[in-house]
Amino acid sequence: MSGGGLLVAGTTSDAGKSVVTAGICRWLVRQGVKVAPFKGQNMSLNSFVTREGAEIGRAQAMQAQAARVEPSALMNPVLLKPGSDRSSQVVLMGKPVGELSARGYHGGRQAALLDTVVGCLEELRGSYDAVICEGAGSPAEINLRRTDIVNMGIARAARLPVLVVGDIDRGGVFASFFGTAALLSAEDQELLAGFLVNKFRGDVSLLEPGLDMLKGLTGRPTYGVLPFQHGLGIDEEDGLRVSLRGSVRESRTSAPVGEDVLRVAVCAVPLMSNFTDVDALAAEPGVVVRFVDRAEELVDADLVVVPGTRGTVKALEWLRERGLADALARRAAEGRPVLGICGGFQALGERIEDDVESRAGTVDGLGLLPVRVRFAREKTLARPVGEALGERVEGYEIHHGVAEVTGGKAFLDGCRVGSVWGTHWHGSLESDAFRRAFLREVAADAGRRFVPAPDTSFGALREEQLDRLGDLIEEHADTDALWRLIESGAPSGLPFIPPGAPA
């Protein structure tokens, strides 16, 4: 018998689907339920490599951690990695299968993947007591409904009850709930069980009359009102949303252990990927992390990070156009720390031969590291383990570029020259002892009296965040009603809300 299931949809992107899905997974596993996350199709530049070498969205890896299970390609069978506004790399069952325009994907390829997506979901439901699915964007995107495989398409195919999450902090949540329901077809509305309010501030009793009216208008209850909490935006899906000048990752409020803070500037390169690499830095007391896009913003930084990107050549052009390339060269000449990760590492090298990603041919890098990069058609997907600065390091690799290192000191399969470091390894800074050793080196080179905290555990902090998500569901949602939905499906006899989807 297949396990239970639930689809967490949203009125908009960023309504809170990812964190609500993770919170439900953590609540269930604490009740002794064997649970797994699932997202049929994800569009994200933040990805992760499973132990079997499959690339999936980082949000699904985070949700798997919330469920206390090992991430698997089954949990995210289709991953789209944007390369521009109009095209994306399609990753199927963890492996890239080609580049498609939005028109080409939605024009036929997407619908052809429905059987694969449904098959993965059913395989998970055969192995788990419950599978909590996450939708994408809004289920009422009527222009895309015909080929949908991640919202009502998968709900209809697998007979999943649907819970719609709305971000009340944005305003207009009642209109969003009602409009979402009223734009679904009669058949889709049969599966729409109710609503969940996210990010509420204030006295819930003031909201209750509106929830009663919403139920009167739609015939559907609200399953909970989750209060606004800071610091829960873990493993966001879209690096493009934080690649704005001045965006600041939330850092711990603890005072620094030493006399100085350490300022980290992250270059907000185009198509920034796996910006979550700097989360572990932001978790350190006394480390301030910000995203920048102007050369003058590097002047007071103690460490500059050039992060991963889905467009290394495009990132190089951007760095040069904005004067950041010259600022990085000055830093290197002055012995001030720079760290390049994956695409950022490639950009710091001498030369790039790219007939795969940008098809730009041979392009000069910034010349700060003795590295030559050739883009291969086969993508490297790996979970390396090694040692650096005398400490054990774990990471993961996702890249087409193959680096030939011709000098410098070895550093995590990359190299180091003076205070310029480069590696293809994502996630290395999550290794606590290595991160502390690296920050000590950075502080010394930057002339800062910064001391890393001796006991910061990134893994423990992540577990605390996931437990807070579980607490939100347990304390502020109708968990008995949620479990009935998961176990038994949407209630029968839910009323139709006109006008329904256009013919």
Short mmCIF file of C-alpha atoms in Angstrom, two decimals:
data_model
loop_
_atom_site.label_atom_id
_atom_site.label_comp_id
_atom_site.label_asym_id
_atom_site.label_seq_id
_atom_site.Cartn_x
_atom_site.Cartn_y
_atom_site.Cartn_z
CA MET A 1 0.00 0.00 0.00
CA SER A 2 1.33 3.46 -0.94
CA GLY A 3 2.10 5.92 1.83
CA GLY A 4 0.17 9.11 2.36
CA GLY A 5 0.95 12.35 0.62
CA LEU A 6 0.39 16.10 0.52
CA LEU A 7 1.25 18.84 -1.98
CA VAL A 8 2.31 22.17 -0.47
CA ALA A 9 1.52 24.81 -3.09
CA GLY A 10 1.78 28.59 -2.79
CA THR A 11 -0.03 31.69 -3.90
CA THR A 12 3.29 33.00 -5.28
CA SER A 13 6.96 32.18 -5.48
CA ASP A 14 8.62 32.76 -2.09
CA ALA A 15 5.35 32.26 -0.21
CA GLY A 16 7.17 29.80 2.05
CA LYS A 17 6.58 26.45 0.34
CA SER A 18 10.12 25.18 0.90
CA VAL A 19 10.27 25.96 4.61
CA VAL A 20 6.70 24.75 5.25
CA THR A 21 7.51 21.48 3.48
CA ALA A 22 10.66 21.13 5.59
CA GLY A 23 8.72 21.99 8.75
CA ILE A 24 6.06 19.35 8.06
CA CYS A 25 8.81 16.80 7.37
CA ARG A 26 10.55 17.60 10.68
CA TRP A 27 7.24 17.53 12.61
CA LEU A 28 6.32 14.16 11.14
CA VAL A 29 9.68 12.50 11.72
CA ARG A 30 9.56 13.62 15.36
CA GLN A 31 6.22 11.76 15.58
CA GLY A 32 7.91 8.57 14.39
CA VAL A 33 6.61 8.85 10.81
CA LYS A 34 8.95 7.72 8.03
CA VAL A 35 8.70 10.70 5.67
CA ALA A 36 10.39 11.95 2.50
CA PRO A 37 10.27 15.28 0.60
CA PHE A 38 9.55 15.55 -3.14
CA LYS A 39 9.52 18.24 -5.81
CA GLY A 40 8.73 17.06 -9.31
CA GLN A 41 10.39 19.99 -11.04
CA ASN A 42 12.64 22.58 -9.50
CA MET A 43 14.13 25.70 -11.08
CA SER A 44 17.18 26.66 -9.09
CA LEU A 45 20.83 27.62 -9.33
CA ASN A 46 21.39 26.21 -5.84
CA SER A 47 21.96 22.49 -6.17
CA PHE A 48 23.50 19.61 -4.25
CA VAL A 49 25.13 16.27 -5.07
CA THR A 50 23.71 13.11 -3.51
CA ARG A 51 25.93 10.25 -2.42
CA GLU A 52 25.14 8.37 -5.63
CA GLY A 53 26.37 11.36 -7.66
CA ALA A 54 23.01 12.89 -8.66
CA GLU A 55 22.40 16.63 -8.81
CA ILE A 56 19.21 17.85 -7.10
CA GLY A 57 17.94 21.16 -5.73
CA ARG A 58 19.51 22.21 -2.44
CA ALA A 59 16.05 22.87 -1.03
CA GLN A 60 15.20 19.17 -1.42
CA ALA A 61 18.51 18.20 0.21
CA MET A 62 17.61 20.49 3.13
CA GLN A 63 14.12 18.96 3.33
CA ALA A 64 15.66 15.48 3.34
CA GLN A 65 17.78 16.56 6.29
CA ALA A 66 14.60 17.80 7.97
CA ALA A 67 13.11 14.34 7.38
CA ARG A 68 16.36 12.70 8.61
CA VAL A 69 16.79 10.71 5.40
CA GLU A 70 19.51 10.59 2.76
CA PRO A 71 18.81 12.86 -0.26
CA SER A 72 18.03 11.01 -3.49
CA ALA A 73 17.42 11.86 -7.15
CA LEU A 74 13.90 10.48 -6.64
CA MET A 75 13.15 13.52 -4.50
CA ASN A 76 13.77 15.98 -7.37
CA PRO A 77 13.61 14.16 -10.72
CA VAL A 78 13.65 17.34 -12.85
CA LEU A 79 15.95 20.28 -12.10
CA LEU A 80 16.13 23.33 -14.36
CA LYS A 81 19.27 25.47 -14.06
CA PRO A 82 18.82 28.85 -15.78
CA GLY A 83 21.59 29.92 -18.13
CA SER A 84 19.76 33.07 -19.26
CA ASP A 85 16.30 34.60 -19.10
CA ARG A 86 15.18 32.28 -21.88
CA SER A 87 16.99 28.95 -21.51
CA SER A 88 17.91 26.41 -18.85
CA GLN A 89 19.98 23.28 -18.50
CA VAL A 90 17.65 20.33 -17.91
CA VAL A 91 18.87 17.88 -15.26
CA LEU A 92 16.89 14.63 -15.32
CA MET A 93 17.28 12.09 -12.52
CA GLY A 94 20.42 13.88 -11.40
CA LYS A 95 22.19 14.09 -14.77
CA PRO A 96 22.20 16.92 -17.35
CA VAL A 97 20.41 15.97 -20.58
CA GLY A 98 20.60 19.21 -22.53
CA GLU A 99 19.81 22.91 -22.77
CA LEU A 100 16.29 24.00 -23.71
CA SER A 101 14.54 27.30 -24.27
CA ALA A 102 11.49 28.01 -22.11
CA ARG A 103 9.31 27.63 -25.21
CA GLY A 104 10.90 24.30 -26.11
CA TYR A 105 10.51 22.96 -22.58
CA HIS A 106 6.93 24.06 -21.97
CA GLY A 107 6.04 23.33 -25.59
CA GLY A 108 6.29 19.58 -25.18
CA ARG A 109 9.29 18.29 -23.25
CA GLN A 110 7.78 19.05 -19.85
CA ALA A 111 4.55 17.11 -20.44
CA ALA A 112 6.58 14.12 -21.65
CA LEU A 113 8.27 13.99 -18.24
CA LEU A 114 5.06 13.54 -16.26
CA ASP A 115 5.34 9.73 -16.25
CA THR A 116 8.90 9.95 -14.90
CA VAL A 117 7.85 12.38 -12.17
CA VAL A 118 4.81 10.31 -11.16
CA GLY A 119 6.94 7.15 -11.16
CA CYS A 120 9.47 8.71 -8.77
CA LEU A 121 6.71 9.89 -6.46
CA GLU A 122 5.07 6.47 -6.40
CA GLU A 123 8.42 4.80 -5.69
CA LEU A 124 8.88 7.08 -2.69
CA ARG A 125 5.31 6.48 -1.50
CA GLY A 126 5.99 2.75 -1.66
CA SER A 127 8.95 3.18 0.71
CA TYR A 128 7.74 5.87 3.13
CA ASP A 129 4.73 6.39 5.38
CA ALA A 130 4.28 9.87 3.90
CA VAL A 131 5.71 12.00 1.10
CA ILE A 132 5.43 15.79 1.43
CA CYS A 133 5.56 17.38 -2.02
CA GLU A 134 6.44 20.97 -2.80
CA GLY A 135 4.88 22.85 -5.70
CA ALA A 136 6.50 25.63 -7.73
CA GLY A 137 5.39 29.21 -8.21
CA SER A 138 1.59 29.16 -8.14
CA PRO A 139 -0.81 26.35 -9.07
CA ALA A 140 -2.99 28.97 -10.82
CA GLU A 141 -0.53 29.75 -13.62
CA ILE A 142 -3.23 29.13 -16.20
CA ASN A 143 -0.88 29.62 -19.16
CA LEU A 144 1.22 26.64 -18.00
CA ARG A 145 -1.45 24.30 -16.63
CA ARG A 146 -1.67 22.07 -19.73
CA THR A 147 1.93 20.86 -19.33
CA ASP A 148 2.24 21.16 -15.54
CA ILE A 149 4.13 18.40 -13.73
CA VAL A 150 4.84 20.08 -10.38
CA ASN A 151 1.58 21.63 -9.14
CA MET A 152 -1.93 20.46 -10.01
CA GLY A 153 -0.58 18.16 -12.72
CA ILE A 154 1.17 15.94 -10.20
CA ALA A 155 -1.68 16.41 -7.66
CA ARG A 156 -4.22 15.13 -10.18
CA ALA A 157 -2.00 12.29 -11.37
CA ALA A 158 -1.26 11.06 -7.84
CA ARG A 159 -4.54 12.18 -6.18
CA LEU A 160 -2.73 14.39 -3.68
CA PRO A 161 -4.56 16.81 -1.39
CA VAL A 162 -3.27 20.36 -1.85
CA LEU A 163 -2.51 22.93 0.84
CA VAL A 164 -1.97 26.50 -0.42
CA VAL A 165 0.51 28.67 1.52
CA GLY A 166 0.20 32.46 1.43
CA ASP A 167 2.71 35.05 2.66
CA ILE A 168 0.62 37.55 4.62
CA ASP A 169 3.67 39.78 5.14
CA ARG A 170 3.35 40.81 1.48
CA GLY A 171 -0.29 41.84 1.91
CA GLY A 172 -3.31 40.73 -0.05
CA VAL A 173 -3.29 37.18 1.27
CA PHE A 174 -7.10 36.73 1.25
CA ALA A 175 -7.38 37.87 -2.35
CA SER A 176 -4.47 35.60 -3.23
CA PHE A 177 -6.10 32.57 -1.58
CA PHE A 178 -9.48 33.19 -3.18
CA GLY A 179 -8.02 34.04 -6.59
CA THR A 180 -5.80 30.95 -6.60
CA ALA A 181 -8.77 28.70 -5.87
CA ALA A 182 -11.12 30.44 -8.33
CA LEU A 183 -8.63 30.07 -11.21
CA LEU A 184 -8.42 26.29 -10.89
CA SER A 185 -10.61 23.95 -12.91
CA ALA A 186 -13.40 22.08 -11.16
CA GLU A 187 -11.31 18.88 -11.21
CA ASP A 188 -8.31 20.66 -9.69
CA GLN A 189 -10.46 22.37 -7.07
CA GLU A 190 -11.60 18.96 -5.81
CA LEU A 191 -8.06 18.46 -4.46
CA LEU A 192 -7.60 21.94 -2.97
CA ALA A 193 -8.19 21.17 0.71
CA GLY A 194 -7.40 24.48 2.35
CA PHE A 195 -4.94 27.22 3.20
CA LEU A 196 -1.99 28.01 5.48
CA VAL A 197 -1.05 31.58 6.41
CA ASN A 198 2.69 32.24 6.63
CA LYS A 199 4.71 35.10 8.21
CA PHE A 200 1.93 36.61 10.34
CA ARG A 201 2.84 39.44 12.71
CA GLY A 202 0.53 40.50 15.52
CA ASP A 203 -2.61 39.26 17.27
CA VAL A 204 -4.11 36.21 15.54
CA SER A 205 -7.56 37.04 16.95
CA LEU A 206 -7.66 40.06 14.61
CA LEU A 207 -7.14 37.72 11.66
CA GLU A 208 -9.75 35.14 12.60
CA PRO A 209 -12.82 36.98 11.19
CA GLY A 210 -11.09 37.04 7.80
CA LEU A 211 -10.32 33.32 8.02
CA ASP A 212 -13.97 32.63 8.83
CA MET A 213 -15.08 34.70 5.83
CA LEU A 214 -12.56 32.90 3.61
CA LYS A 215 -14.02 29.57 4.68
CA GLY A 216 -17.51 30.87 3.95
CA LEU A 217 -16.45 32.00 0.48
CA THR A 218 -14.48 28.87 -0.45
CA GLY A 219 -15.79 26.10 1.78
CA ARG A 220 -12.22 25.37 2.84
CA PRO A 221 -10.54 25.86 6.23
CA THR A 222 -7.23 27.46 7.10
CA TYR A 223 -4.94 24.82 8.60
CA GLY A 224 -2.75 27.19 10.55
CA VAL A 225 -1.28 30.68 10.96
CA LEU A 226 2.51 30.60 11.21
CA PRO A 227 4.12 33.61 12.91
CA PHE A 228 6.91 35.58 11.27
CA GLN A 229 10.33 34.39 12.40
CA HIS A 230 13.73 35.69 11.39
CA GLY A 231 16.48 33.44 10.11
CA LEU A 232 14.38 30.68 8.53
CA GLY A 233 15.25 31.36 4.87
CA ILE A 234 17.59 28.40 4.69
CA ASP A 235 18.81 27.06 1.34
CA GLU A 236 16.74 29.38 -0.81
CA GLU A 237 16.18 28.13 -4.31
CA ASP A 238 17.07 31.18 -6.34
CA GLY A 239 20.41 32.96 -6.12
CA LEU A 240 19.08 35.62 -8.48
CA ARG A 241 16.83 36.95 -5.74
CA VAL A 242 19.72 37.81 -3.42
CA SER A 243 22.14 39.01 -6.06
CA LEU A 244 21.17 42.62 -5.41
CA ARG A 245 23.69 45.15 -4.15
CA GLY A 246 23.60 45.36 -0.38
CA SER A 247 21.67 42.17 0.26
CA VAL A 248 22.94 40.83 3.57
CA ARG A 249 22.87 37.27 4.76
CA GLU A 250 21.52 37.00 8.27
CA SER A 251 24.46 36.70 10.63
CA ARG A 252 24.45 35.57 14.22
CA THR A 253 23.98 38.37 16.70
CA SER A 254 26.67 36.99 19.05
CA ALA A 255 29.56 39.33 19.76
CA PRO A 256 32.92 38.43 18.22
CA VAL A 257 35.28 36.39 20.35
CA GLY A 258 38.24 38.59 19.42
CA GLU A 259 38.49 42.37 19.31
CA ASP A 260 37.48 42.78 15.64
CA VAL A 261 34.72 41.67 13.35
CA LEU A 262 35.57 40.15 9.97
CA ARG A 263 33.88 41.68 6.92
CA VAL A 264 33.14 39.38 3.99
CA ALA A 265 32.05 40.78 0.61
CA VAL A 266 30.50 38.33 -1.87
CA CYS A 267 30.56 39.46 -5.51
CA ALA A 268 26.96 39.17 -6.72
CA VAL A 269 27.91 37.75 -10.12
CA PRO A 270 25.23 37.01 -12.76
CA LEU A 271 23.63 33.55 -12.55
CA MET A 272 25.11 33.14 -9.07
CA SER A 273 24.86 29.52 -7.97
CA ASN A 274 25.26 27.87 -4.59
CA PHE A 275 25.54 31.17 -2.77
CA THR A 276 24.66 29.04 0.26
CA ASP A 277 28.42 28.35 0.46
CA VAL A 278 28.76 31.53 2.53
CA ASP A 279 26.04 30.57 5.02
CA ALA A 280 28.65 28.87 7.18
CA LEU A 281 30.65 32.12 7.31
CA ALA A 282 27.55 34.10 8.29
CA ALA A 283 26.96 31.60 11.11
CA GLU A 284 30.23 32.60 12.79
CA PRO A 285 30.00 35.17 15.60
CA GLY A 286 31.67 38.37 14.46
CA VAL A 287 31.57 37.58 10.72
CA VAL A 288 29.48 40.00 8.64
CA VAL A 289 28.56 38.81 5.15
CA ARG A 290 27.14 41.05 2.43
CA PHE A 291 26.58 40.83 -1.33
CA VAL A 292 28.15 43.60 -3.40
CA ASP A 293 28.33 44.77 -7.00
CA ARG A 294 30.60 47.85 -6.87
CA ALA A 295 34.38 48.05 -6.69
CA GLU A 296 34.35 50.53 -3.81
CA GLU A 297 32.50 47.99 -1.68
CA LEU A 298 35.57 45.74 -1.71
CA VAL A 299 37.80 48.36 -0.10
CA ASP A 300 36.88 47.66 3.53
CA ALA A 301 36.33 43.91 3.07
CA ASP A 302 38.67 41.55 4.88
CA LEU A 303 37.73 38.68 2.56
CA VAL A 304 36.20 38.82 -0.91
CA VAL A 305 34.41 35.72 -2.19
CA VAL A 306 33.83 35.18 -5.90
CA PRO A 307 31.08 32.55 -5.76
CA GLY A 308 29.85 29.89 -8.14
CA THR A 309 27.96 30.81 -11.29
CA ARG A 310 26.20 29.12 -14.20
CA GLY A 311 27.93 31.58 -16.51
CA THR A 312 31.67 31.91 -15.84
CA VAL A 313 32.38 33.92 -18.99
CA LYS A 314 29.39 36.18 -18.32
CA ALA A 315 30.63 36.66 -14.75
CA LEU A 316 34.07 37.65 -16.04
CA GLU A 317 32.52 40.29 -18.31
CA TRP A 318 30.46 41.58 -15.39
CA LEU A 319 33.49 41.78 -13.08
CA ARG A 320 35.43 43.75 -15.70
CA GLU A 321 32.57 46.08 -16.62
CA ARG A 322 32.04 47.10 -13.00
CA GLY A 323 35.69 47.56 -12.10
CA LEU A 324 35.61 44.60 -9.73
CA ALA A 325 38.26 42.76 -11.74
CA ASP A 326 40.76 45.59 -11.20
CA ALA A 327 39.81 45.77 -7.52
CA LEU A 328 40.45 42.03 -7.15
CA ALA A 329 43.83 42.39 -8.87
CA ARG A 330 44.78 45.18 -6.46
CA ARG A 331 43.76 43.02 -3.51
CA ALA A 332 45.91 40.15 -4.74
CA ALA A 333 48.91 42.47 -5.23
CA GLU A 334 48.45 43.81 -1.69
CA GLY A 335 48.20 40.31 -0.17
CA ARG A 336 44.55 40.78 0.87
CA PRO A 337 42.39 37.62 0.93
CA VAL A 338 40.26 36.47 -2.03
CA LEU A 339 38.44 33.13 -2.28
CA GLY A 340 37.07 31.79 -5.56
CA ILE A 341 34.60 28.89 -5.44
CA CYS A 342 33.74 26.81 -8.52
CA GLY A 343 32.89 29.35 -11.27
CA GLY A 344 34.61 32.01 -9.17
CA PHE A 345 37.73 29.82 -9.01
CA GLN A 346 37.63 29.43 -12.80
CA ALA A 347 37.34 33.21 -13.24
CA LEU A 348 40.46 33.77 -11.12
CA GLY A 349 42.53 31.59 -13.46
CA GLU A 350 44.61 32.51 -16.49
CA ARG A 351 42.52 31.18 -19.35
CA ILE A 352 39.19 29.55 -20.07
CA GLU A 353 38.34 27.44 -23.11
CA ASP A 354 34.56 27.29 -23.27
CA ASP A 355 32.78 25.65 -26.18
CA VAL A 356 30.08 24.24 -23.89
CA GLU A 357 28.51 26.77 -21.50
CA SER A 358 28.92 30.15 -23.26
CA ARG A 359 30.48 28.82 -26.48
CA ALA A 360 32.79 31.86 -26.33
CA GLY A 361 35.92 29.90 -27.19
CA THR A 362 39.14 31.00 -25.48
CA VAL A 363 38.72 33.79 -22.94
CA ASP A 364 41.29 35.38 -20.65
CA GLY A 365 40.66 34.94 -16.93
CA LEU A 366 41.69 37.40 -14.24
CA GLY A 367 45.15 35.82 -14.02
CA LEU A 368 45.30 35.70 -10.23
CA LEU A 369 45.81 31.92 -10.04
CA PRO A 370 47.97 29.61 -12.24
CA VAL A 371 45.00 27.68 -13.58
CA ARG A 372 43.73 26.90 -17.07
CA VAL A 373 40.16 25.72 -17.47
CA ARG A 374 38.64 23.72 -20.30
CA PHE A 375 34.90 23.16 -20.33
CA ALA A 376 33.92 19.53 -20.87
CA ARG A 377 30.52 18.37 -22.08
CA GLU A 378 30.34 15.84 -19.24
CA LYS A 379 29.51 17.49 -15.92
CA THR A 380 31.60 16.63 -12.86
CA LEU A 381 29.32 15.60 -9.99
CA ALA A 382 31.20 14.40 -6.92
CA ARG A 383 31.34 14.34 -3.11
CA PRO A 384 35.08 14.74 -2.38
CA VAL A 385 36.75 14.39 1.01
CA GLY A 386 40.22 15.75 1.69
CA GLU A 387 42.43 17.81 3.95
CA ALA A 388 43.44 21.46 4.00
CA LEU A 389 45.20 23.61 6.60
CA GLY A 390 45.66 20.44 8.61
CA GLU A 391 41.94 19.75 8.91
CA ARG A 392 39.53 17.27 7.32
CA VAL A 393 37.22 18.79 4.70
CA GLU A 394 34.09 17.51 2.95
CA GLY A 395 32.51 19.15 -0.06
CA TYR A 396 30.65 18.58 -3.30
CA GLU A 397 31.46 19.42 -6.92
CA ILE A 398 29.11 20.55 -9.73
CA HIS A 399 30.93 21.90 -12.80
CA HIS A 400 31.70 21.46 -16.49
CA GLY A 401 35.07 23.20 -16.22
CA VAL A 402 38.14 20.99 -15.86
CA ALA A 403 40.99 22.83 -14.14
CA GLU A 404 44.67 22.33 -14.96
CA VAL A 405 46.64 23.74 -12.02
CA THR A 406 50.19 24.69 -13.07
CA GLY A 407 51.54 26.23 -9.86
CA GLY A 408 50.86 27.58 -6.40
CA LYS A 409 50.18 25.53 -3.27
CA ALA A 410 47.63 22.73 -3.42
CA PHE A 411 44.26 23.61 -1.90
CA LEU A 412 41.23 21.30 -2.11
CA ASP A 413 42.05 20.16 -5.66
CA GLY A 414 42.56 23.82 -6.54
CA CYS A 415 45.41 26.07 -5.46
CA ARG A 416 46.53 29.01 -3.40
CA VAL A 417 48.90 31.81 -4.32
CA GLY A 418 49.61 34.22 -1.48
CA SER A 419 46.23 35.28 -0.13
CA VAL A 420 44.26 34.17 -3.21
CA TRP A 421 42.54 30.82 -2.83
CA GLY A 422 40.56 28.80 -5.35
CA THR A 423 38.65 25.51 -5.33
CA HIS A 424 35.84 23.74 -7.15
CA TRP A 425 34.53 22.39 -3.83
CA HIS A 426 31.19 23.73 -2.68
CA GLY A 427 30.26 23.27 0.98
CA SER A 428 33.84 23.11 2.26
CA LEU A 429 33.23 25.92 4.75
CA GLU A 430 30.61 23.77 6.51
CA SER A 431 33.52 21.69 7.88
CA ASP A 432 33.90 23.44 11.23
CA ALA A 433 37.59 22.90 12.04
CA PHE A 434 38.66 23.80 8.49
CA ARG A 435 36.47 26.94 8.50
CA ARG A 436 38.08 28.10 11.74
CA ALA A 437 41.58 27.47 10.37
CA PHE A 438 40.73 29.33 7.15
CA LEU A 439 39.29 32.31 9.04
CA ARG A 440 42.41 32.50 11.21
CA GLU A 441 44.51 32.74 8.02
CA VAL A 442 42.20 35.38 6.58
CA ALA A 443 42.27 37.44 9.78
CA ALA A 444 46.07 37.33 9.88
CA ASP A 445 46.40 38.39 6.24
CA ALA A 446 43.78 41.12 6.70
CA GLY A 447 45.43 42.42 9.87
CA ARG A 448 42.29 41.88 11.93
CA ARG A 449 42.24 40.84 15.58
CA PHE A 450 39.43 38.44 14.82
CA VAL A 451 39.25 35.09 16.59
CA PRO A 452 36.89 32.32 15.38
CA ALA A 453 34.56 30.99 18.05
CA PRO A 454 35.91 27.63 19.26
CA ASP A 455 32.56 25.85 19.37
CA THR A 456 30.46 26.95 16.38
CA SER A 457 28.94 23.87 14.77
CA PHE A 458 27.29 24.61 11.44
CA GLY A 459 25.57 21.22 11.49
CA ALA A 460 24.12 21.87 14.94
CA LEU A 461 22.91 25.33 13.91
CA ARG A 462 21.23 23.82 10.85
CA GLU A 463 19.51 21.24 13.07
CA GLU A 464 18.31 24.03 15.34
CA GLN A 465 16.80 25.82 12.34
CA LEU A 466 15.04 22.67 11.17
CA ASP A 467 13.70 22.05 14.66
CA ARG A 468 12.35 25.61 14.71
CA LEU A 469 10.51 24.84 11.46
CA GLY A 470 9.07 21.70 13.02
CA ASP A 471 8.05 23.72 16.09
CA LEU A 472 6.19 26.22 13.88
CA ILE A 473 4.06 23.44 12.41
CA GLU A 474 3.54 21.66 15.71
CA GLU A 475 2.58 24.80 17.64
CA HIS A 476 0.70 26.86 15.05
CA ALA A 477 -0.92 24.41 12.60
CA ASP A 478 -3.86 22.07 13.06
CA THR A 479 -1.68 18.96 13.03
CA ASP A 480 -4.55 16.51 13.54
CA ALA A 481 -6.27 17.90 10.45
CA LEU A 482 -2.99 17.92 8.52
CA TRP A 483 -2.42 14.25 9.30
CA ARG A 484 -5.94 13.38 8.14
CA LEU A 485 -5.16 15.12 4.84
CA ILE A 486 -1.87 13.24 4.44
CA GLU A 487 -3.40 9.90 5.32
CA SER A 488 -6.83 10.14 3.67
CA GLY A 489 -6.62 12.79 0.95
CA ALA A 490 -8.80 15.83 0.31
CA PRO A 491 -12.29 15.77 1.86
CA SER A 492 -15.10 14.88 -0.52
CA GLY A 493 -17.78 17.36 -1.48
CA LEU A 494 -15.61 20.49 -1.55
CA PRO A 495 -17.60 23.24 -3.32
CA PHE A 496 -16.69 24.69 -6.72
CA ILE A 497 -15.57 28.32 -6.68
CA PRO A 498 -16.46 30.13 -9.89
CA PRO A 499 -15.36 31.02 -12.46
CA GLY A 500 -12.75 28.22 -12.56
CA ALA A 501 -9.96 27.98 -15.10
CA PRO A 502 -10.65 29.45 -18.55
CA ALA A 503 -11.50 26.89 -21.19
#
